[in-house]
Amino acid sequence: MKHLIALAVIVSMLGAASFVYARGGKGASGYTGTISTLGSAGFAMTTDDGKELKVLCNANTKFQTGGKDGGPATAKDIREGAHVTVQGGISGDKQVMATMVTILPAKKGK
């Protein structure tokens, strides 16, 4: 019985840690904003709350489209002015090493 309780506690803790990580907790960050410029190693973006960030991409960065018709995407689908959500770890001053970039549907009225 004690083993089952200990196992339940461990599983609960792992679930909570996964939730924090997915929501941008310690070890991960999530940013939503608009791409301002494209570069050879990533792009610059202005977050929805007005912060400027440099987003670095590499061969391990995954891309997808969001919205009800969401699906796979590639780095070639990224465009200046696109609204995106970026997940990844902080790699320097105002820099994010992207693990996932989601291209969001265009904002209404744009």
mmCIF file of C-alpha atoms in Angstrom:
data_model
loop_
_atom_site.group_PDB
_atom_site.id
_atom_site.type_symbol
_atom_site.label_atom_id
_atom_site.label_comp_id
_atom_site.label_asym_id
_atom_site.label_seq_id
_atom_site.Cartn_x
_atom_site.Cartn_y
_atom_site.Cartn_z
ATOM 1 C CA MET A 1 0.000 0.000 0.000
ATOM 2 C CA LYS A 2 2.816 2.404 0.901
ATOM 3 C CA HIS A 3 4.387 1.746 -2.489
ATOM 4 C CA LEU A 4 1.158 2.641 -4.277
ATOM 5 C CA ILE A 5 0.872 5.924 -2.372
ATOM 6 C CA ALA A 6 4.507 6.775 -3.108
ATOM 7 C CA LEU A 7 3.959 5.975 -6.785
ATOM 8 C CA ALA A 8 0.840 8.154 -6.892
ATOM 9 C CA VAL A 9 2.756 11.055 -5.337
ATOM 10 C CA ILE A 10 5.592 10.710 -7.872
ATOM 11 C CA VAL A 11 3.174 10.550 -10.805
ATOM 12 C CA SER A 12 1.362 13.649 -9.502
ATOM 13 C CA MET A 13 4.632 15.535 -9.165
ATOM 14 C CA LEU A 14 5.711 14.596 -12.690
ATOM 15 C CA GLY A 15 2.357 15.715 -14.050
ATOM 16 C CA ALA A 16 2.641 19.077 -12.282
ATOM 17 C CA ALA A 17 6.209 19.548 -13.527
ATOM 18 C CA SER A 18 5.115 18.783 -17.104
ATOM 19 C CA PHE A 19 2.280 21.306 -16.803
ATOM 20 C CA VAL A 20 4.635 24.039 -15.552
ATOM 21 C CA TYR A 21 7.125 23.307 -18.349
ATOM 22 C CA ALA A 22 4.429 23.373 -21.046
ATOM 23 C CA ARG A 23 3.026 26.649 -19.709
ATOM 24 C CA GLY A 24 6.406 28.428 -19.886
ATOM 25 C CA GLY A 25 7.602 27.750 -16.368
ATOM 26 C CA LYS A 26 11.188 27.312 -15.230
ATOM 27 C CA GLY A 27 13.248 25.869 -18.068
ATOM 28 C CA ALA A 28 10.884 26.968 -20.821
ATOM 29 C CA SER A 29 9.436 30.218 -22.047
ATOM 30 C CA GLY A 30 6.579 31.039 -24.356
ATOM 31 C CA TYR A 31 6.253 34.288 -26.274
ATOM 32 C CA THR A 32 3.585 35.489 -28.690
ATOM 33 C CA GLY A 33 4.107 38.391 -31.040
ATOM 34 C CA THR A 34 4.802 39.617 -34.551
ATOM 35 C CA ILE A 35 7.919 38.927 -36.618
ATOM 36 C CA SER A 36 9.652 42.200 -37.437
ATOM 37 C CA THR A 37 12.703 40.984 -39.405
ATOM 38 C CA LEU A 38 14.035 37.705 -40.743
ATOM 39 C CA GLY A 39 17.675 36.633 -40.475
ATOM 40 C CA SER A 40 19.819 33.688 -41.476
ATOM 41 C CA ALA A 41 19.726 32.125 -37.983
ATOM 42 C CA GLY A 42 16.190 33.093 -36.968
ATOM 43 C CA PHE A 43 14.129 36.255 -36.647
ATOM 44 C CA ALA A 44 13.392 39.288 -34.507
ATOM 45 C CA MET A 45 9.958 39.729 -33.027
ATOM 46 C CA THR A 46 7.972 42.195 -30.992
ATOM 47 C CA THR A 47 5.945 40.427 -28.329
ATOM 48 C CA ASP A 48 2.320 41.309 -27.742
ATOM 49 C CA ASP A 49 3.408 43.184 -24.614
ATOM 50 C CA GLY A 50 5.960 45.274 -26.566
ATOM 51 C CA LYS A 51 9.254 43.487 -25.808
ATOM 52 C CA GLU A 52 11.851 43.025 -28.538
ATOM 53 C CA LEU A 53 13.280 39.486 -28.802
ATOM 54 C CA LYS A 54 15.745 37.731 -31.063
ATOM 55 C CA VAL A 55 14.617 34.185 -31.822
ATOM 56 C CA LEU A 56 17.306 31.695 -32.793
ATOM 57 C CA CYS A 57 16.345 28.612 -34.811
ATOM 58 C CA ASN A 58 18.367 25.507 -35.614
ATOM 59 C CA ALA A 59 17.888 22.064 -37.143
ATOM 60 C CA ASN A 60 16.026 20.929 -34.002
ATOM 61 C CA THR A 61 13.448 23.753 -34.109
ATOM 62 C CA LYS A 62 10.000 22.481 -35.062
ATOM 63 C CA PHE A 63 7.462 24.578 -36.954
ATOM 64 C CA GLN A 64 3.691 24.262 -37.142
ATOM 65 C CA THR A 65 0.649 26.292 -38.074
ATOM 66 C CA GLY A 66 -1.989 27.090 -35.474
ATOM 67 C CA GLY A 67 -5.720 27.620 -35.626
ATOM 68 C CA LYS A 68 -8.442 25.151 -36.516
ATOM 69 C CA ASP A 69 -6.639 24.155 -39.733
ATOM 70 C CA GLY A 70 -3.242 23.843 -38.012
ATOM 71 C CA GLY A 71 -0.633 21.426 -39.216
ATOM 72 C CA PRO A 72 3.015 21.031 -40.088
ATOM 73 C CA ALA A 73 5.107 23.942 -41.360
ATOM 74 C CA THR A 74 8.759 24.685 -42.137
ATOM 75 C CA ALA A 75 11.109 27.619 -41.603
ATOM 76 C CA LYS A 76 10.278 28.707 -45.176
ATOM 77 C CA ASP A 77 6.706 29.436 -44.039
ATOM 78 C CA ILE A 78 7.907 32.201 -41.673
ATOM 79 C CA ARG A 79 7.233 35.722 -43.014
ATOM 80 C CA GLU A 80 7.771 39.252 -41.730
ATOM 81 C CA GLY A 81 4.550 40.460 -40.139
ATOM 82 C CA ALA A 82 3.433 36.929 -39.210
ATOM 83 C CA HIS A 83 1.901 36.462 -35.764
ATOM 84 C CA VAL A 84 3.680 33.600 -33.977
ATOM 85 C CA THR A 85 4.108 31.851 -30.664
ATOM 86 C CA VAL A 86 7.638 30.760 -29.800
ATOM 87 C CA GLN A 87 8.555 28.193 -27.170
ATOM 88 C CA GLY A 88 12.118 27.658 -26.043
ATOM 89 C CA GLY A 89 14.789 28.440 -23.532
ATOM 90 C CA ILE A 90 16.486 31.750 -22.894
ATOM 91 C CA SER A 91 19.950 31.627 -24.496
ATOM 92 C CA GLY A 92 21.146 35.165 -23.797
ATOM 93 C CA ASP A 93 20.059 38.743 -23.301
ATOM 94 C CA LYS A 94 16.680 39.024 -25.032
ATOM 95 C CA GLN A 95 17.402 35.851 -27.030
ATOM 96 C CA VAL A 96 15.337 32.679 -27.181
ATOM 97 C CA MET A 97 16.558 29.371 -28.619
ATOM 98 C CA ALA A 98 13.334 28.178 -30.234
ATOM 99 C CA THR A 99 12.226 24.588 -29.823
ATOM 100 C CA MET A 100 8.796 25.234 -31.408
ATOM 101 C CA VAL A 101 7.446 28.048 -33.567
ATOM 102 C CA THR A 102 3.702 28.142 -34.192
ATOM 103 C CA ILE A 103 2.505 30.369 -37.019
ATOM 104 C CA LEU A 104 -0.827 31.754 -35.867
ATOM 105 C CA PRO A 105 -3.763 32.732 -38.066
ATOM 106 C CA ALA A 106 -3.724 36.387 -39.127
ATOM 107 C CA LYS A 107 -5.283 38.720 -36.613
ATOM 108 C CA LYS A 108 -8.741 39.925 -37.599
ATOM 109 C CA GLY A 109 -8.667 43.278 -39.319
ATOM 110 C CA LYS A 110 -5.146 42.755 -40.710
#
